[in-house]
mmCIF file of C-alpha atoms in Angstrom:
data_model
loop_
_atom_site.group_PDB
_atom_site.id
_atom_site.type_symbol
_atom_site.label_atom_id
_atom_site.label_comp_id
_atom_site.label_asym_id
_atom_site.label_seq_id
_atom_site.Cartn_x
_atom_site.Cartn_y
_atom_site.Cartn_z
ATOM 1 C CA MET A 1 47.642 156.357 39.664
ATOM 2 C CA SER A 2 48.305 159.109 37.058
ATOM 3 C CA GLU A 3 51.005 161.673 37.197
ATOM 4 C CA GLN A 4 48.741 164.702 38.085
ATOM 5 C CA GLN A 5 47.267 162.174 40.813
ATOM 6 C CA LEU A 6 50.738 161.488 42.993
ATOM 7 C CA PRO A 7 50.976 162.235 46.666
ATOM 8 C CA THR A 8 52.781 165.449 47.387
ATOM 9 C CA ARG A 9 54.905 163.734 50.009
ATOM 10 C CA PRO A 10 55.359 160.057 50.882
ATOM 11 C CA LEU A 11 52.355 158.416 52.830
ATOM 12 C CA VAL A 12 52.607 156.945 56.168
ATOM 13 C CA PRO A 13 51.842 153.139 56.475
ATOM 14 C CA LEU A 14 48.399 152.622 57.967
ATOM 15 C CA ARG A 15 48.076 148.845 57.770
ATOM 16 C CA GLY A 16 49.700 147.946 60.728
ATOM 17 C CA GLN A 17 48.334 150.770 62.487
ATOM 18 C CA ALA A 18 44.752 149.953 61.544
ATOM 19 C CA ARG A 19 45.329 146.411 62.281
ATOM 20 C CA ALA A 20 46.008 147.160 65.799
ATOM 21 C CA THR A 21 43.318 149.702 66.116
ATOM 22 C CA SER A 22 41.121 147.110 65.087
ATOM 23 C CA VAL A 23 41.813 144.803 67.443
ATOM 24 C CA LEU A 24 41.687 147.050 70.598
ATOM 25 C CA VAL A 25 38.531 148.375 69.677
ATOM 26 C CA ALA A 26 36.948 144.850 69.261
ATOM 27 C CA LEU A 27 38.557 144.058 73.017
ATOM 28 C CA SER A 28 36.885 147.113 74.055
ATOM 29 C CA ALA A 29 33.826 145.780 72.916
ATOM 30 C CA LEU A 30 34.136 142.689 74.485
ATOM 31 C CA ALA A 31 35.110 144.197 77.705
ATOM 32 C CA GLY A 32 32.097 146.109 77.790
ATOM 33 C CA VAL A 33 30.181 142.733 77.394
ATOM 34 C CA ALA A 34 31.894 141.550 80.283
ATOM 35 C CA VAL A 35 31.395 144.469 82.648
ATOM 36 C CA THR A 36 27.517 143.654 81.508
ATOM 37 C CA VAL A 37 27.494 140.383 82.441
ATOM 38 C CA ALA A 38 28.916 141.153 85.915
ATOM 39 C CA ASP A 39 26.464 143.780 86.286
ATOM 40 C CA TRP A 40 23.521 141.669 85.930
ATOM 41 C CA HIS A 41 25.534 138.863 87.984
ATOM 42 C CA THR A 42 25.548 141.586 91.006
ATOM 43 C CA SER A 43 21.968 142.373 90.324
ATOM 44 C CA SER A 44 21.014 138.488 90.794
ATOM 45 C CA VAL A 45 22.996 138.323 93.683
ATOM 46 C CA ALA A 46 21.580 141.516 95.282
ATOM 47 C CA ASP A 47 17.822 140.036 94.531
ATOM 48 C CA ASP A 48 18.807 136.865 96.114
ATOM 49 C CA TYR A 49 20.538 138.467 99.176
ATOM 50 C CA ILE A 50 17.525 140.499 99.667
ATOM 51 C CA ALA A 51 15.097 137.665 99.425
ATOM 52 C CA ASP A 52 17.019 135.415 102.354
ATOM 53 C CA ILE A 53 18.179 132.713 99.613
ATOM 54 C CA ALA A 54 20.108 130.125 102.286
ATOM 55 C CA GLY A 55 23.849 130.531 101.834
ATOM 56 C CA LEU A 56 23.986 133.973 100.628
ATOM 57 C CA THR A 57 25.633 136.580 102.821
ATOM 58 C CA MET A 58 26.960 140.228 102.470
ATOM 59 C CA ALA A 59 30.247 139.038 101.308
ATOM 60 C CA ASP A 60 28.957 137.165 98.487
ATOM 61 C CA LEU A 61 27.349 140.579 97.240
ATOM 62 C CA ARG A 62 30.330 142.162 97.887
ATOM 63 C CA ASP A 63 32.555 139.684 96.068
ATOM 64 C CA ALA A 64 30.039 140.377 92.865
ATOM 65 C CA GLU A 65 30.266 144.103 93.336
ATOM 66 C CA GLY A 66 33.902 143.509 93.368
ATOM 67 C CA LEU A 67 34.132 141.401 90.307
ATOM 68 C CA SER A 68 32.063 144.638 88.565
ATOM 69 C CA ARG A 69 34.455 146.659 89.752
ATOM 70 C CA VAL A 70 37.330 145.102 88.332
ATOM 71 C CA LEU A 71 35.895 144.388 85.138
ATOM 72 C CA ALA A 72 34.959 148.034 84.831
ATOM 73 C CA VAL A 73 38.285 149.150 85.499
ATOM 74 C CA THR A 74 39.756 146.773 83.137
ATOM 75 C CA HIS A 75 37.116 148.190 80.276
ATOM 76 C CA VAL A 76 37.908 151.472 80.746
ATOM 77 C CA VAL A 77 41.719 150.609 80.562
ATOM 78 C CA VAL A 78 41.171 148.527 77.244
ATOM 79 C CA THR A 79 38.960 151.632 75.990
ATOM 80 C CA LEU A 80 41.685 154.296 76.636
ATOM 81 C CA VAL A 81 44.151 152.081 74.697
ATOM 82 C CA ALA A 82 41.894 151.287 71.803
ATOM 83 C CA GLY A 83 41.148 155.365 71.854
ATOM 84 C CA GLY A 84 44.346 156.214 71.740
ATOM 85 C CA LEU A 85 45.467 153.956 68.847
ATOM 86 C CA PHE A 86 42.233 155.331 66.915
ATOM 87 C CA LEU A 87 43.703 158.809 67.762
ATOM 88 C CA LEU A 88 47.196 157.817 66.253
ATOM 89 C CA TRP A 89 45.506 156.273 63.002
ATOM 90 C CA SER A 90 43.294 158.847 62.788
ATOM 91 C CA TRP A 91 46.289 161.741 62.699
ATOM 92 C CA ARG A 92 48.369 159.599 60.226
ATOM 93 C CA ALA A 93 45.106 158.836 58.132
ATOM 94 C CA ARG A 94 44.712 162.860 57.980
ATOM 95 C CA LEU A 95 48.685 163.233 57.325
ATOM 96 C CA ASN A 96 48.000 160.952 54.042
ATOM 97 C CA ALA A 97 44.746 162.731 53.179
ATOM 98 C CA GLU A 98 46.534 166.092 53.000
ATOM 99 C CA ALA A 99 49.359 164.753 51.156
ATOM 100 C CA LEU A 100 46.785 162.863 48.673
ATOM 101 C CA SER A 101 44.179 165.832 48.169
ATOM 102 C CA PRO A 102 44.416 169.801 47.839
ATOM 103 C CA ALA A 103 40.932 170.175 49.283
ATOM 104 C CA ARG A 104 40.790 172.049 52.251
ATOM 105 C CA HIS A 105 39.339 170.454 55.503
ATOM 106 C CA HIS A 106 36.447 171.674 57.602
ATOM 107 C CA ARG A 107 38.960 171.756 60.750
ATOM 108 C CA ALA A 108 42.756 172.137 61.397
ATOM 109 C CA ARG A 109 44.826 169.207 61.832
ATOM 110 C CA GLY A 110 44.981 169.469 65.921
ATOM 111 C CA TRP A 111 41.231 169.272 65.782
ATOM 112 C CA VAL A 112 42.051 165.219 65.157
ATOM 113 C CA ILE A 113 42.625 164.993 68.631
ATOM 114 C CA GLY A 114 41.071 168.034 69.962
ATOM 115 C CA GLY A 115 38.070 167.532 68.982
ATOM 116 C CA TRP A 116 37.461 164.565 71.371
ATOM 117 C CA LEU A 117 38.700 166.554 74.189
ATOM 118 C CA CYS A 118 36.804 169.978 74.061
ATOM 119 C CA PRO A 119 33.455 170.263 75.486
ATOM 120 C CA LEU A 120 30.156 170.709 73.340
ATOM 121 C CA VAL A 121 32.510 170.816 70.146
ATOM 122 C CA ASN A 122 33.024 166.911 70.747
ATOM 123 C CA PHE A 123 29.728 166.329 70.118
ATOM 124 C CA TRP A 124 30.282 166.430 66.262
ATOM 125 C CA PHE A 125 34.037 167.774 65.389
ATOM 126 C CA PRO A 126 35.511 164.220 65.455
ATOM 127 C CA ALA A 127 32.981 162.678 63.088
ATOM 128 C CA GLN A 128 33.180 165.998 60.712
ATOM 129 C CA VAL A 129 37.023 165.055 60.634
ATOM 130 C CA LEU A 130 36.999 161.749 59.880
ATOM 131 C CA SER A 131 34.408 162.356 57.446
ATOM 132 C CA ASP A 132 36.805 164.898 55.507
ATOM 133 C CA ILE A 133 39.684 162.321 55.775
ATOM 134 C CA GLU A 134 37.121 159.679 54.438
ATOM 135 C CA LYS A 135 36.670 161.965 51.489
ATOM 136 C CA ALA A 136 39.910 163.092 50.859
ATOM 137 C CA SER A 137 41.452 159.714 50.535
ATOM 138 C CA ARG A 138 39.032 158.702 47.576
ATOM 139 C CA ALA A 139 40.698 158.844 44.427
ATOM 140 C CA GLU A 140 38.030 161.295 43.010
ATOM 141 C CA ALA A 141 39.248 163.771 45.639
ATOM 142 C CA ARG A 142 42.738 163.336 44.507
ATOM 143 C CA THR A 143 42.228 167.063 42.238
ATOM 144 C CA GLU A 144 39.551 168.138 44.096
ATOM 145 C CA THR A 145 39.895 171.540 45.968
ATOM 146 C CA ASP A 146 36.680 171.721 48.093
ATOM 147 C CA LEU A 147 35.457 168.585 49.897
ATOM 148 C CA THR A 148 31.874 169.740 50.071
ATOM 149 C CA HIS A 149 31.299 168.750 46.618
ATOM 150 C CA LEU A 150 31.659 164.929 47.767
ATOM 151 C CA ARG A 151 29.191 163.206 49.237
ATOM 152 C CA GLY A 152 30.066 161.861 52.856
ATOM 153 C CA ASP A 153 29.711 157.919 53.761
ATOM 154 C CA PRO A 154 26.739 157.662 55.550
ATOM 155 C CA LEU A 155 28.485 154.836 57.572
ATOM 156 C CA ILE A 156 30.017 157.898 59.616
ATOM 157 C CA GLY A 157 26.873 159.555 60.641
ATOM 158 C CA ARG A 158 25.401 156.179 61.548
ATOM 159 C CA TRP A 159 28.800 155.144 63.735
ATOM 160 C CA TRP A 160 28.494 158.480 65.257
ATOM 161 C CA ALA A 161 24.713 158.874 66.259
ATOM 162 C CA VAL A 162 25.306 154.976 67.808
ATOM 163 C CA LEU A 163 28.437 156.325 69.530
ATOM 164 C CA VAL A 164 27.542 159.363 71.190
ATOM 165 C CA VAL A 165 23.736 157.675 72.500
ATOM 166 C CA SER A 166 25.498 154.696 73.988
ATOM 167 C CA VAL A 167 28.195 157.111 75.907
ATOM 168 C CA LEU A 168 24.832 159.125 77.016
ATOM 169 C CA LEU A 169 23.118 156.013 78.206
ATOM 170 C CA ASP A 170 26.612 155.338 80.157
ATOM 171 C CA GLN A 171 26.844 158.612 81.831
ATOM 172 C CA TYR A 172 23.308 158.421 82.986
ATOM 173 C CA VAL A 173 23.858 155.110 84.499
ATOM 174 C CA THR A 174 26.744 156.418 86.384
ATOM 175 C CA GLN A 175 25.796 159.887 87.354
ATOM 176 C CA ILE A 176 21.852 159.556 88.066
ATOM 177 C CA VAL A 177 20.854 155.701 88.559
ATOM 178 C CA LEU A 178 23.791 154.555 90.646
ATOM 179 C CA ARG A 179 23.580 157.743 92.643
ATOM 180 C CA THR A 180 22.136 155.279 95.345
ATOM 181 C CA VAL A 181 22.728 151.712 95.443
ATOM 182 C CA SER A 182 20.120 149.408 96.127
ATOM 183 C CA ALA A 183 18.552 145.758 94.192
ATOM 184 C CA GLU A 184 16.180 148.367 92.375
ATOM 185 C CA THR A 185 19.153 150.746 90.804
ATOM 186 C CA LEU A 186 21.441 147.419 90.451
ATOM 187 C CA ARG A 187 18.883 146.107 87.956
ATOM 188 C CA GLU A 188 18.089 149.370 86.093
ATOM 189 C CA ALA A 189 21.474 149.989 86.197
ATOM 190 C CA ALA A 190 22.242 146.199 84.290
ATOM 191 C CA VAL A 191 19.369 147.147 81.983
ATOM 192 C CA LEU A 192 20.695 150.027 80.681
ATOM 193 C CA THR A 193 24.346 148.801 80.561
ATOM 194 C CA THR A 194 23.133 146.170 78.591
ATOM 195 C CA ALA A 195 21.395 148.647 75.519
ATOM 196 C CA ALA A 196 24.712 150.542 75.750
ATOM 197 C CA THR A 197 26.995 147.608 75.524
ATOM 198 C CA ALA A 198 24.744 146.687 72.560
ATOM 199 C CA LEU A 199 25.236 149.921 70.757
ATOM 200 C CA GLN A 200 29.057 150.225 71.604
ATOM 201 C CA ALA A 201 29.244 146.911 70.034
ATOM 202 C CA ILE A 202 27.795 147.878 66.854
ATOM 203 C CA ALA A 203 29.704 151.177 66.993
ATOM 204 C CA ALA A 204 32.721 149.278 67.629
ATOM 205 C CA GLY A 205 32.144 147.230 64.464
ATOM 206 C CA MET A 206 31.270 150.369 62.207
ATOM 207 C CA VAL A 207 34.205 152.101 63.458
ATOM 208 C CA ILE A 208 36.283 148.873 62.212
ATOM 209 C CA VAL A 209 35.044 148.718 59.249
ATOM 210 C CA LEU A 210 35.589 152.639 58.561
ATOM 211 C CA VAL A 211 39.423 152.492 59.737
ATOM 212 C CA HIS A 212 39.873 149.862 57.091
ATOM 213 C CA ARG A 213 37.852 151.502 54.579
ATOM 214 C CA VAL A 214 39.923 154.808 55.103
ATOM 215 C CA THR A 215 43.412 152.383 55.098
ATOM 216 C CA ALA A 216 42.613 150.529 51.814
ATOM 217 C CA ALA A 217 41.549 153.606 49.782
ATOM 218 C CA GLN A 218 44.653 155.863 50.745
ATOM 219 C CA ALA A 219 46.833 152.552 49.618
ATOM 220 C CA ALA A 220 44.840 152.575 46.077
#
C-alpha cells in the first residue's frame, strides 16, 4: 500500500469478528435443517395418527409438535445472535471502508443497522449498504471518490435475492399455511419449510464468503 493509499485512521480488526459471525451463521443454517426434519416428523406422526396406526396416541402427536416448537425457538435464538454478530461485523467493516476510501456511500452509516429494521427499505438497503462496503474495501477504491464507478460484486445480489425469497416463504408458512393446523397443512408446511431451509443454507454459505472476502480485502 503506497503512502497515498494509507487509511485515514487505524482500522478495526475484523478477522475474529468474521470467524465468529461465520460460525453463528453456519449454526443458524444447521438449526434450520433441524427444524425442517422436525416438521417432517410431525407431519408423519399426524398422518399415522389420522390413519389410526396402532400404538400412536394424541400424546405422541403433541410430543412431536412440542419438539418442533423447541427447535423453532432455538433456531430463532441462534439466528438472532448470528444476525447481531453480522450487524456488528458490518458496522466495523463500514468504519474501515470509510477509513480506506474517501468515496461517498449511498447511505449514511446508521443505515448499516437501520436498513434491516425499517419496513419497506429493508427490501434493498442492506444489500446496497454491503455492496458499498465491499466496493470501498477494494484496493482500486483507495483514491476513488465515487463508488458508482465500480462494478458491484454479483454475489451480493444473488445472496440477497435468495435470502429475501427464503424469508417470504417462511412468513407464508407461518402466517397463512399454519393458520389452521391439520394433517394437510402440516404436510404443506413441511414442504415449504424444506424449500426455505435450502435457500437459507445457500444464503448462509454466500454471506460467509462475502464476510471473509471483505475482511481479506480490508486487510490487504
